[in-house]
Amino acid sequence: MGYEEAKADVKKTMREADNQAKETWRRADGEESVSDKIANTGDDIRTTLGNAGDDVRVEADKWHKDVDSDDV
């Protein structure tokens, strides 16, 4: 596992932990309102998009390195 993959894994873990903490905090009052559910959905979407962006970046870096090594 390279540096970029390790960094992406750490970022993914941090996003998911942050997301879970927010959801727990929103449920702390014992009620989950519609606005809480909408906020949780928004957090889930941002987390998924962030993770997907990191995955694309890691794969693009691999592809770029493969192309560069073919030129040598």
mmCIF file with all atom_site columns, N, CA and C in Angstrom:
data_model
loop_
_atom_site.group_PDB
_atom_site.id
_atom_site.type_symbol
_atom_site.label_atom_id
_atom_site.label_alt_id
_atom_site.label_comp_id
_atom_site.label_asym_id
_atom_site.label_entity_id
_atom_site.label_seq_id
_atom_site.pdbx_PDB_ins_code
_atom_site.Cartn_x
_atom_site.Cartn_y
_atom_site.Cartn_z
_atom_site.occupancy
_atom_site.B_iso_or_equiv
_atom_site.pdbx_formal_charge
_atom_site.auth_seq_id
_atom_site.auth_comp_id
_atom_site.auth_asym_id
_atom_site.auth_atom_id
_atom_site.pdbx_PDB_model_num
ATOM 1   N N  . MET A 1 1  ? 0.855   -1.172 0.000   1.00 0.00 ? 1  MET A N  1
ATOM 2   C CA . MET A 1 1  ? 0.000   0.000  0.000   1.00 0.00 ? 1  MET A CA 1
ATOM 3   C C  . MET A 1 1  ? 0.897   1.229  0.000   1.00 0.00 ? 1  MET A C  1
ATOM 4   N N  . GLY A 1 2  ? 0.637   2.107  -0.955  1.00 0.00 ? 2  GLY A N  1
ATOM 5   C CA . GLY A 1 2  ? 1.415   3.323  -1.073  1.00 0.00 ? 2  GLY A CA 1
ATOM 6   C C  . GLY A 1 2  ? 0.908   4.417  -0.158  1.00 0.00 ? 2  GLY A C  1
ATOM 7   N N  . TYR A 1 3  ? 1.640   5.510  -0.193  1.00 0.00 ? 3  TYR A N  1
ATOM 8   C CA . TYR A 1 3  ? 1.316   6.656  0.650   1.00 0.00 ? 3  TYR A CA 1
ATOM 9   C C  . TYR A 1 3  ? -0.090  7.196  0.352   1.00 0.00 ? 3  TYR A C  1
ATOM 10  N N  . GLU A 1 4  ? -0.406  7.360  -0.937  1.00 0.00 ? 4  GLU A N  1
ATOM 11  C CA . GLU A 1 4  ? -1.712  7.919  -1.302  1.00 0.00 ? 4  GLU A CA 1
ATOM 12  C C  . GLU A 1 4  ? -2.856  7.015  -0.855  1.00 0.00 ? 4  GLU A C  1
ATOM 13  N N  . GLU A 1 5  ? -2.672  5.707  -0.976  1.00 0.00 ? 5  GLU A N  1
ATOM 14  C CA . GLU A 1 5  ? -3.715  4.775  -0.539  1.00 0.00 ? 5  GLU A CA 1
ATOM 15  C C  . GLU A 1 5  ? -3.885  4.827  0.972   1.00 0.00 ? 5  GLU A C  1
ATOM 16  N N  . ALA A 1 6  ? -2.776  4.897  1.696   1.00 0.00 ? 6  ALA A N  1
ATOM 17  C CA . ALA A 1 6  ? -2.837  4.978  3.157   1.00 0.00 ? 6  ALA A CA 1
ATOM 18  C C  . ALA A 1 6  ? -3.523  6.274  3.588   1.00 0.00 ? 6  ALA A C  1
ATOM 19  N N  . LYS A 1 7  ? -3.176  7.363  2.904   1.00 0.00 ? 7  LYS A N  1
ATOM 20  C CA . LYS A 1 7  ? -3.790  8.658  3.224   1.00 0.00 ? 7  LYS A CA 1
ATOM 21  C C  . LYS A 1 7  ? -5.297  8.611  2.956   1.00 0.00 ? 7  LYS A C  1
ATOM 22  N N  . ALA A 1 8  ? -5.695  7.995  1.840   1.00 0.00 ? 8  ALA A N  1
ATOM 23  C CA . ALA A 1 8  ? -7.113  7.884  1.513   1.00 0.00 ? 8  ALA A CA 1
ATOM 24  C C  . ALA A 1 8  ? -7.849  7.045  2.558   1.00 0.00 ? 8  ALA A C  1
ATOM 25  N N  . ASP A 1 9  ? -7.214  5.968  3.034   1.00 0.00 ? 9  ASP A N  1
ATOM 26  C CA . ASP A 1 9  ? -7.833  5.125  4.062   1.00 0.00 ? 9  ASP A CA 1
ATOM 27  C C  . ASP A 1 9  ? -8.026  5.888  5.365   1.00 0.00 ? 9  ASP A C  1
ATOM 28  N N  . VAL A 1 10 ? -7.025  6.676  5.750   1.00 0.00 ? 10 VAL A N  1
ATOM 29  C CA . VAL A 1 10 ? -7.128  7.467  6.981   1.00 0.00 ? 10 VAL A CA 1
ATOM 30  C C  . VAL A 1 10 ? -8.237  8.500  6.848   1.00 0.00 ? 10 VAL A C  1
ATOM 31  N N  . LYS A 1 11 ? -8.290  9.174  5.695   1.00 0.00 ? 11 LYS A N  1
ATOM 32  C CA . LYS A 1 11 ? -9.334  10.172 5.478   1.00 0.00 ? 11 LYS A CA 1
ATOM 33  C C  . LYS A 1 11 ? -10.720 9.533  5.505   1.00 0.00 ? 11 LYS A C  1
ATOM 34  N N  . LYS A 1 12 ? -10.846 8.345  4.926   1.00 0.00 ? 12 LYS A N  1
ATOM 35  C CA . LYS A 1 12 ? -12.130 7.634  4.922   1.00 0.00 ? 12 LYS A CA 1
ATOM 36  C C  . LYS A 1 12 ? -12.554 7.316  6.354   1.00 0.00 ? 12 LYS A C  1
ATOM 37  N N  . THR A 1 13 ? -11.619 6.800  7.144   1.00 0.00 ? 13 THR A N  1
ATOM 38  C CA . THR A 1 13 ? -11.912 6.471  8.539   1.00 0.00 ? 13 THR A CA 1
ATOM 39  C C  . THR A 1 13 ? -12.330 7.708  9.315   1.00 0.00 ? 13 THR A C  1
ATOM 40  N N  . MET A 1 14 ? -11.632 8.815  9.101   1.00 0.00 ? 14 MET A N  1
ATOM 41  C CA . MET A 1 14 ? -11.963 10.053 9.812   1.00 0.00 ? 14 MET A CA 1
ATOM 42  C C  . MET A 1 14 ? -13.326 10.590 9.391   1.00 0.00 ? 14 MET A C  1
ATOM 43  N N  . ARG A 1 15 ? -13.632 10.527 8.104   1.00 0.00 ? 15 ARG A N  1
ATOM 44  C CA . ARG A 1 15 ? -14.958 10.984 7.648   1.00 0.00 ? 15 ARG A CA 1
ATOM 45  C C  . ARG A 1 15 ? -16.067 10.162 8.291   1.00 0.00 ? 15 ARG A C  1
ATOM 46  N N  . GLU A 1 16 ? -15.878 8.843  8.310   1.00 0.00 ? 16 GLU A N  1
ATOM 47  C CA . GLU A 1 16 ? -16.916 7.969  8.865   1.00 0.00 ? 16 GLU A CA 1
ATOM 48  C C  . GLU A 1 16 ? -17.068 8.174  10.369  1.00 0.00 ? 16 GLU A C  1
ATOM 49  N N  . ALA A 1 17 ? -15.962 8.372  11.080  1.00 0.00 ? 17 ALA A N  1
ATOM 50  C CA . ALA A 1 17 ? -16.032 8.621  12.521  1.00 0.00 ? 17 ALA A CA 1
ATOM 51  C C  . ALA A 1 17 ? -16.729 9.950  12.802  1.00 0.00 ? 17 ALA A C  1
ATOM 52  N N  . ASP A 1 18 ? -16.407 10.962 12.008  1.00 0.00 ? 18 ASP A N  1
ATOM 53  C CA . ASP A 1 18 ? -17.040 12.266 12.166  1.00 0.00 ? 18 ASP A CA 1
ATOM 54  C C  . ASP A 1 18 ? -18.538 12.165 11.899  1.00 0.00 ? 18 ASP A C  1
ATOM 55  N N  . ASN A 1 19 ? -18.888 11.414 10.864  1.00 0.00 ? 19 ASN A N  1
ATOM 56  C CA . ASN A 1 19 ? -20.289 11.213 10.505  1.00 0.00 ? 19 ASN A CA 1
ATOM 57  C C  . ASN A 1 19 ? -21.045 10.514 11.641  1.00 0.00 ? 19 ASN A C  1
ATOM 58  N N  . GLN A 1 20 ? -20.468 9.474  12.193  1.00 0.00 ? 20 GLN A N  1
ATOM 59  C CA . GLN A 1 20 ? -21.112 8.747  13.292  1.00 0.00 ? 20 GLN A CA 1
ATOM 60  C C  . GLN A 1 20 ? -21.259 9.627  14.527  1.00 0.00 ? 20 GLN A C  1
ATOM 61  N N  . ALA A 1 21 ? -20.248 10.449 14.806  1.00 0.00 ? 21 ALA A N  1
ATOM 62  C CA . ALA A 1 21 ? -20.317 11.343 15.964  1.00 0.00 ? 21 ALA A CA 1
ATOM 63  C C  . ALA A 1 21 ? -21.457 12.352 15.799  1.00 0.00 ? 21 ALA A C  1
ATOM 64  N N  . LYS A 1 22 ? -21.592 12.900 14.598  1.00 0.00 ? 22 LYS A N  1
ATOM 65  C CA . LYS A 1 22 ? -22.674 13.860 14.345  1.00 0.00 ? 22 LYS A CA 1
ATOM 66  C C  . LYS A 1 22 ? -24.043 13.199 14.509  1.00 0.00 ? 22 LYS A C  1
ATOM 67  N N  . GLU A 1 23 ? -24.190 11.987 13.968  1.00 0.00 ? 23 GLU A N  1
ATOM 68  C CA . GLU A 1 23 ? -25.468 11.287 14.078  1.00 0.00 ? 23 GLU A CA 1
ATOM 69  C C  . GLU A 1 23 ? -25.795 10.976 15.536  1.00 0.00 ? 23 GLU A C  1
ATOM 70  N N  . THR A 1 24 ? -24.803 10.570 16.294  1.00 0.00 ? 24 THR A N  1
ATOM 71  C CA . THR A 1 24 ? -25.003 10.287 17.720  1.00 0.00 ? 24 THR A CA 1
ATOM 72  C C  . THR A 1 24 ? -25.422 11.554 18.459  1.00 0.00 ? 24 THR A C  1
ATOM 73  N N  . TRP A 1 25 ? -24.775 12.662 18.150  1.00 0.00 ? 25 TRP A N  1
ATOM 74  C CA . TRP A 1 25 ? -25.087 13.933 18.798  1.00 0.00 ? 25 TRP A CA 1
ATOM 75  C C  . TRP A 1 25 ? -26.518 14.363 18.478  1.00 0.00 ? 25 TRP A C  1
ATOM 76  N N  . ARG A 1 26 ? -26.934 14.150 17.241  1.00 0.00 ? 26 ARG A N  1
ATOM 77  C CA . ARG A 1 26 ? -28.288 14.537 16.856  1.00 0.00 ? 26 ARG A CA 1
ATOM 78  C C  . ARG A 1 26 ? -29.347 13.685 17.563  1.00 0.00 ? 26 ARG A C  1
ATOM 79  N N  . ARG A 1 27 ? -28.991 12.439 17.907  1.00 0.00 ? 27 ARG A N  1
ATOM 80  C CA . ARG A 1 27 ? -29.936 11.560 18.612  1.00 0.00 ? 27 ARG A CA 1
ATOM 81  C C  . ARG A 1 27 ? -29.856 11.729 20.134  1.00 0.00 ? 27 ARG A C  1
ATOM 82  N N  . ALA A 1 28 ? -28.987 12.562 20.629  1.00 0.00 ? 28 ALA A N  1
ATOM 83  C CA . ALA A 1 28 ? -28.741 12.691 22.065  1.00 0.00 ? 28 ALA A CA 1
ATOM 84  C C  . ALA A 1 28 ? -29.974 13.154 22.829  1.00 0.00 ? 28 ALA A C  1
ATOM 85  N N  . ASP A 1 29 ? -30.848 13.909 22.184  1.00 0.00 ? 29 ASP A N  1
ATOM 86  C CA . ASP A 1 29 ? -32.027 14.399 22.888  1.00 0.00 ? 29 ASP A CA 1
ATOM 87  C C  . ASP A 1 29 ? -33.169 13.381 22.903  1.00 0.00 ? 29 ASP A C  1
ATOM 88  N N  . GLY A 1 30 ? -32.923 12.223 22.299  1.00 0.00 ? 30 GLY A N  1
ATOM 89  C CA . GLY A 1 30 ? -33.929 11.164 22.316  1.00 0.00 ? 30 GLY A CA 1
ATOM 90  C C  . GLY A 1 30 ? -34.906 11.212 21.170  1.00 0.00 ? 30 GLY A C  1
ATOM 91  N N  . GLU A 1 31 ? -34.863 12.269 20.410  1.00 0.00 ? 31 GLU A N  1
ATOM 92  C CA . GLU A 1 31 ? -35.758 12.410 19.273  1.00 0.00 ? 31 GLU A CA 1
ATOM 93  C C  . GLU A 1 31 ? -34.933 12.657 18.019  1.00 0.00 ? 31 GLU A C  1
ATOM 94  N N  . GLU A 1 32 ? -35.390 12.080 16.929  1.00 0.00 ? 32 GLU A N  1
ATOM 95  C CA . GLU A 1 32 ? -34.726 12.340 15.657  1.00 0.00 ? 32 GLU A CA 1
ATOM 96  C C  . GLU A 1 32 ? -35.739 13.030 14.751  1.00 0.00 ? 32 GLU A C  1
ATOM 97  N N  . SER A 1 33 ? -35.557 14.316 14.582  1.00 0.00 ? 33 SER A N  1
ATOM 98  C CA . SER A 1 33 ? -36.497 15.110 13.781  1.00 0.00 ? 33 SER A CA 1
ATOM 99  C C  . SER A 1 33 ? -36.206 14.932 12.293  1.00 0.00 ? 33 SER A C  1
ATOM 100 N N  . VAL A 1 34 ? -37.087 15.491 11.500  1.00 0.00 ? 34 VAL A N  1
ATOM 101 C CA . VAL A 1 34 ? -36.904 15.448 10.047  1.00 0.00 ? 34 VAL A CA 1
ATOM 102 C C  . VAL A 1 34 ? -35.620 16.182 9.666   1.00 0.00 ? 34 VAL A C  1
ATOM 103 N N  . SER A 1 35 ? -35.355 17.301 10.322  1.00 0.00 ? 35 SER A N  1
ATOM 104 C CA . SER A 1 35 ? -34.131 18.045 10.010  1.00 0.00 ? 35 SER A CA 1
ATOM 105 C C  . SER A 1 35 ? -32.884 17.236 10.377  1.00 0.00 ? 35 SER A C  1
ATOM 106 N N  . ASP A 1 36 ? -32.960 16.433 11.450  1.00 0.00 ? 36 ASP A N  1
ATOM 107 C CA . ASP A 1 36 ? -31.842 15.549 11.798  1.00 0.00 ? 36 ASP A CA 1
ATOM 108 C C  . ASP A 1 36 ? -31.614 14.513 10.704  1.00 0.00 ? 36 ASP A C  1
ATOM 109 N N  . LYS A 1 37 ? -32.702 13.943 10.207  1.00 0.00 ? 37 LYS A N  1
ATOM 110 C CA . LYS A 1 37 ? -32.590 12.932 9.151   1.00 0.00 ? 37 LYS A CA 1
ATOM 111 C C  . LYS A 1 37 ? -32.029 13.534 7.869   1.00 0.00 ? 37 LYS A C  1
ATOM 112 N N  . ILE A 1 38 ? -32.448 14.745 7.544   1.00 0.00 ? 38 ILE A N  1
ATOM 113 C CA . ILE A 1 38 ? -31.926 15.428 6.356   1.00 0.00 ? 38 ILE A CA 1
ATOM 114 C C  . ILE A 1 38 ? -30.440 15.725 6.533   1.00 0.00 ? 38 ILE A C  1
ATOM 115 N N  . ALA A 1 39 ? -30.062 16.198 7.710   1.00 0.00 ? 39 ALA A N  1
ATOM 116 C CA . ALA A 1 39 ? -28.651 16.486 7.977   1.00 0.00 ? 39 ALA A CA 1
ATOM 117 C C  . ALA A 1 39 ? -27.818 15.210 7.898   1.00 0.00 ? 39 ALA A C  1
ATOM 118 N N  . ASN A 1 40 ? -28.341 14.111 8.443   1.00 0.00 ? 40 ASN A N  1
ATOM 119 C CA . ASN A 1 40 ? -27.620 12.832 8.364   1.00 0.00 ? 40 ASN A CA 1
ATOM 120 C C  . ASN A 1 40 ? -27.453 12.382 6.915   1.00 0.00 ? 40 ASN A C  1
ATOM 121 N N  . THR A 1 41 ? -28.486 12.554 6.115   1.00 0.00 ? 41 THR A N  1
ATOM 122 C CA . THR A 1 41 ? -28.411 12.190 4.699   1.00 0.00 ? 41 THR A CA 1
ATOM 123 C C  . THR A 1 41 ? -27.370 13.044 3.985   1.00 0.00 ? 41 THR A C  1
ATOM 124 N N  . GLY A 1 42 ? -27.356 14.329 4.275   1.00 0.00 ? 42 GLY A N  1
ATOM 125 C CA . GLY A 1 42 ? -26.351 15.219 3.683   1.00 0.00 ? 42 GLY A CA 1
ATOM 126 C C  . GLY A 1 42 ? -24.943 14.809 4.074   1.00 0.00 ? 42 GLY A C  1
ATOM 127 N N  . ASP A 1 43 ? -24.759 14.458 5.346   1.00 0.00 ? 43 ASP A N  1
ATOM 128 C CA . ASP A 1 43 ? -23.449 13.992 5.798   1.00 0.00 ? 43 ASP A CA 1
ATOM 129 C C  . ASP A 1 43 ? -23.047 12.704 5.090   1.00 0.00 ? 43 ASP A C  1
ATOM 130 N N  . ASP A 1 44 ? -24.000 11.792 4.925   1.00 0.00 ? 44 ASP A N  1
ATOM 131 C CA . ASP A 1 44 ? -23.718 10.534 4.228   1.00 0.00 ? 44 ASP A CA 1
ATOM 132 C C  . ASP A 1 44 ? -23.298 10.785 2.782   1.00 0.00 ? 44 ASP A C  1
ATOM 133 N N  . ILE A 1 45 ? -23.982 11.701 2.126   1.00 0.00 ? 45 ILE A N  1
ATOM 134 C CA . ILE A 1 45 ? -23.657 12.026 0.736   1.00 0.00 ? 45 ILE A CA 1
ATOM 135 C C  . ILE A 1 45 ? -22.256 12.630 0.640   1.00 0.00 ? 45 ILE A C  1
ATOM 136 N N  . ARG A 1 46 ? -21.941 13.591 1.525   1.00 0.00 ? 46 ARG A N  1
ATOM 137 C CA . ARG A 1 46 ? -20.615 14.212 1.509   1.00 0.00 ? 46 ARG A CA 1
ATOM 138 C C  . ARG A 1 46 ? -19.517 13.189 1.786   1.00 0.00 ? 46 ARG A C  1
ATOM 139 N N  . THR A 1 47 ? -19.773 12.283 2.723   1.00 0.00 ? 47 THR A N  1
ATOM 140 C CA . THR A 1 47 ? -18.795 11.249 3.038   1.00 0.00 ? 47 THR A CA 1
ATOM 141 C C  . THR A 1 47 ? -18.573 10.334 1.838   1.00 0.00 ? 47 THR A C  1
ATOM 142 N N  . THR A 1 48 ? -19.654 9.910  1.220   1.00 0.00 ? 48 THR A N  1
ATOM 143 C CA . THR A 1 48 ? -19.547 9.025  0.058   1.00 0.00 ? 48 THR A CA 1
ATOM 144 C C  . THR A 1 48 ? -18.813 9.699  -1.091  1.00 0.00 ? 48 THR A C  1
ATOM 145 N N  . LEU A 1 49 ? -19.143 10.958 -1.360  1.00 0.00 ? 49 LEU A N  1
ATOM 146 C CA . LEU A 1 49 ? -18.466 11.678 -2.438  1.00 0.00 ? 49 LEU A CA 1
ATOM 147 C C  . LEU A 1 49 ? -16.993 11.916 -2.132  1.00 0.00 ? 49 LEU A C  1
ATOM 148 N N  . GLY A 1 50 ? -16.681 12.217 -0.889  1.00 0.00 ? 50 GLY A N  1
ATOM 149 C CA . GLY A 1 50 ? -15.280 12.406 -0.502  1.00 0.00 ? 50 GLY A CA 1
ATOM 150 C C  . GLY A 1 50 ? -14.482 11.128 -0.661  1.00 0.00 ? 50 GLY A C  1
ATOM 151 N N  . ASN A 1 51 ? -15.062 10.012 -0.228  1.00 0.00 ? 51 ASN A N  1
ATOM 152 C CA . ASN A 1 51 ? -14.387 8.722  -0.369  1.00 0.00 ? 51 ASN A CA 1
ATOM 153 C C  . ASN A 1 51 ? -14.222 8.350  -1.839  1.00 0.00 ? 51 ASN A C  1
ATOM 154 N N  . ALA A 1 52 ? -15.247 8.610  -2.639  1.00 0.00 ? 52 ALA A N  1
ATOM 155 C CA . ALA A 1 52 ? -15.165 8.305  -4.073  1.00 0.00 ? 52 ALA A CA 1
ATOM 156 C C  . ALA A 1 52 ? -14.091 9.164  -4.737  1.00 0.00 ? 52 ALA A C  1
ATOM 157 N N  . GLY A 1 53 ? -14.016 10.413 -4.364  1.00 0.00 ? 53 GLY A N  1
ATOM 158 C CA . GLY A 1 53 ? -12.980 11.297 -4.910  1.00 0.00 ? 53 GLY A CA 1
ATOM 159 C C  . GLY A 1 53 ? -11.591 10.806 -4.585  1.00 0.00 ? 53 GLY A C  1
ATOM 160 N N  . ASP A 1 54 ? -11.388 10.363 -3.359  1.00 0.00 ? 54 ASP A N  1
ATOM 161 C CA . ASP A 1 54 ? -10.082 9.816  -2.978  1.00 0.00 ? 54 ASP A CA 1
ATOM 162 C C  . ASP A 1 54 ? -9.772  8.553  -3.761  1.00 0.00 ? 54 ASP A C  1
ATOM 163 N N  . ASP A 1 55 ? -10.766 7.689  -3.948  1.00 0.00 ? 55 ASP A N  1
ATOM 164 C CA . ASP A 1 55 ? -10.560 6.450  -4.710  1.00 0.00 ? 55 ASP A CA 1
ATOM 165 C C  . ASP A 1 55 ? -10.182 6.762  -6.158  1.00 0.00 ? 55 ASP A C  1
ATOM 166 N N  . VAL A 1 56 ? -10.869 7.724  -6.750  1.00 0.00 ? 56 VAL A N  1
ATOM 167 C CA . VAL A 1 56 ? -10.559 8.115  -8.129  1.00 0.00 ? 56 VAL A CA 1
ATOM 168 C C  . VAL A 1 56 ? -9.139  8.661  -8.210  1.00 0.00 ? 56 VAL A C  1
ATOM 169 N N  . ARG A 1 57 ? -8.757  9.491  -7.245  1.00 0.00 ? 57 ARG A N  1
ATOM 170 C CA . ARG A 1 57 ? -7.419  10.077 -7.238  1.00 0.00 ? 57 ARG A CA 1
ATOM 171 C C  . ARG A 1 57 ? -6.348  8.995  -7.132  1.00 0.00 ? 57 ARG A C  1
ATOM 172 N N  . VAL A 1 58 ? -6.553  8.026  -6.242  1.00 0.00 ? 58 VAL A N  1
ATOM 173 C CA . VAL A 1 58 ? -5.581  6.937  -6.079  1.00 0.00 ? 58 VAL A CA 1
ATOM 174 C C  . VAL A 1 58 ? -5.453  6.145  -7.376  1.00 0.00 ? 58 VAL A C  1
ATOM 175 N N  . GLU A 1 59 ? -6.578  5.807  -7.995  1.00 0.00 ? 59 GLU A N  1
ATOM 176 C CA . GLU A 1 59 ? -6.538  5.043  -9.247  1.00 0.00 ? 59 GLU A CA 1
ATOM 177 C C  . GLU A 1 59 ? -5.915  5.854  -10.378 1.00 0.00 ? 59 GLU A C  1
ATOM 178 N N  . ALA A 1 60 ? -6.212  7.142  -10.427 1.00 0.00 ? 60 ALA A N  1
ATOM 179 C CA . ALA A 1 60 ? -5.624  7.992  -11.463 1.00 0.00 ? 60 ALA A CA 1
ATOM 180 C C  . ALA A 1 60 ? -4.112  8.090  -11.279 1.00 0.00 ? 60 ALA A C  1
ATOM 181 N N  . ASP A 1 61 ? -3.667  8.173  -10.036 1.00 0.00 ? 61 ASP A N  1
ATOM 182 C CA . ASP A 1 61 ? -2.225  8.208  -9.775  1.00 0.00 ? 61 ASP A CA 1
ATOM 183 C C  . ASP A 1 61 ? -1.558  6.919  -10.223 1.00 0.00 ? 61 ASP A C  1
ATOM 184 N N  . LYS A 1 62 ? -2.203  5.782  -9.974  1.00 0.00 ? 62 LYS A N  1
ATOM 185 C CA . LYS A 1 62 ? -1.655  4.492  -10.416 1.00 0.00 ? 62 LYS A CA 1
ATOM 186 C C  . LYS A 1 62 ? -1.547  4.461  -11.936 1.00 0.00 ? 62 LYS A C  1
ATOM 187 N N  . TRP A 1 63 ? -2.614  4.909  -12.600 1.00 0.00 ? 63 TRP A N  1
ATOM 188 C CA . TRP A 1 63 ? -2.636  4.921  -14.058 1.00 0.00 ? 63 TRP A CA 1
ATOM 189 C C  . TRP A 1 63 ? -1.548  5.842  -14.596 1.00 0.00 ? 63 TRP A C  1
ATOM 190 N N  . HIS A 1 64 ? -1.402  6.994  -13.972 1.00 0.00 ? 64 HIS A N  1
ATOM 191 C CA . HIS A 1 64 ? -0.402  7.965  -14.400 1.00 0.00 ? 64 HIS A CA 1
ATOM 192 C C  . HIS A 1 64 ? 1.006   7.386  -14.251 1.00 0.00 ? 64 HIS A C  1
ATOM 193 N N  . LYS A 1 65 ? 1.249   6.703  -13.146 1.00 0.00 ? 65 LYS A N  1
ATOM 194 C CA . LYS A 1 65 ? 2.562   6.077  -12.935 1.00 0.00 ? 65 LYS A CA 1
ATOM 195 C C  . LYS A 1 65 ? 2.809   4.980  -13.963 1.00 0.00 ? 65 LYS A C  1
ATOM 196 N N  . ASP A 1 66 ? 1.777   4.204  -14.301 1.00 0.00 ? 66 ASP A N  1
ATOM 197 C CA . ASP A 1 66 ? 1.922   3.153  -15.305 1.00 0.00 ? 66 ASP A CA 1
ATOM 198 C C  . ASP A 1 66 ? 2.268   3.743  -16.668 1.00 0.00 ? 66 ASP A C  1
ATOM 199 N N  . VAL A 1 67 ? 1.621   4.835  -17.027 1.00 0.00 ? 67 VAL A N  1
ATOM 200 C CA . VAL A 1 67 ? 1.879   5.473  -18.314 1.00 0.00 ? 67 VAL A CA 1
ATOM 201 C C  . VAL A 1 67 ? 3.289   6.039  -18.345 1.00 0.00 ? 67 VAL A C  1
ATOM 202 N N  . ASP A 1 68 ? 3.708   6.686  -17.235 1.00 0.00 ? 68 ASP A N  1
ATOM 203 C CA . ASP A 1 68 ? 5.059   7.236  -17.171 1.00 0.00 ? 68 ASP A CA 1
ATOM 204 C C  . ASP A 1 68 ? 6.118   6.141  -17.265 1.00 0.00 ? 68 ASP A C  1
ATOM 205 N N  . SER A 1 69 ? 5.879   5.008  -16.632 1.00 0.00 ? 69 SER A N  1
ATOM 206 C CA . SER A 1 69 ? 6.881   3.925  -16.655 1.00 0.00 ? 69 SER A CA 1
ATOM 207 C C  . SER A 1 69 ? 6.969   3.286  -18.044 1.00 0.00 ? 69 SER A C  1
ATOM 208 N N  . ASP A 1 70 ? 5.886   3.358  -18.817 1.00 0.00 ? 70 ASP A N  1
ATOM 209 C CA . ASP A 1 70 ? 5.910   2.829  -20.186 1.00 0.00 ? 70 ASP A CA 1
ATOM 210 C C  . ASP A 1 70 ? 6.753   3.688  -21.105 1.00 0.00 ? 70 ASP A C  1
ATOM 211 N N  . ASP A 1 71 ? 6.892   4.957  -20.803 1.00 0.00 ? 71 ASP A N  1
ATOM 212 C CA . ASP A 1 71 ? 7.658   5.884  -21.629 1.00 0.00 ? 71 ASP A CA 1
ATOM 213 C C  . ASP A 1 71 ? 9.163   5.704  -21.455 1.00 0.00 ? 71 ASP A C  1
ATOM 214 N N  . VAL A 1 72 ? 9.584   5.085  -20.386 1.00 0.00 ? 72 VAL A N  1
ATOM 215 C CA . VAL A 1 72 ? 11.010  4.982  -20.075 1.00 0.00 ? 72 VAL A CA 1
ATOM 216 C C  . VAL A 1 72 ? 11.694  3.971  -20.907 1.00 0.00 ? 72 VAL A C  1
#
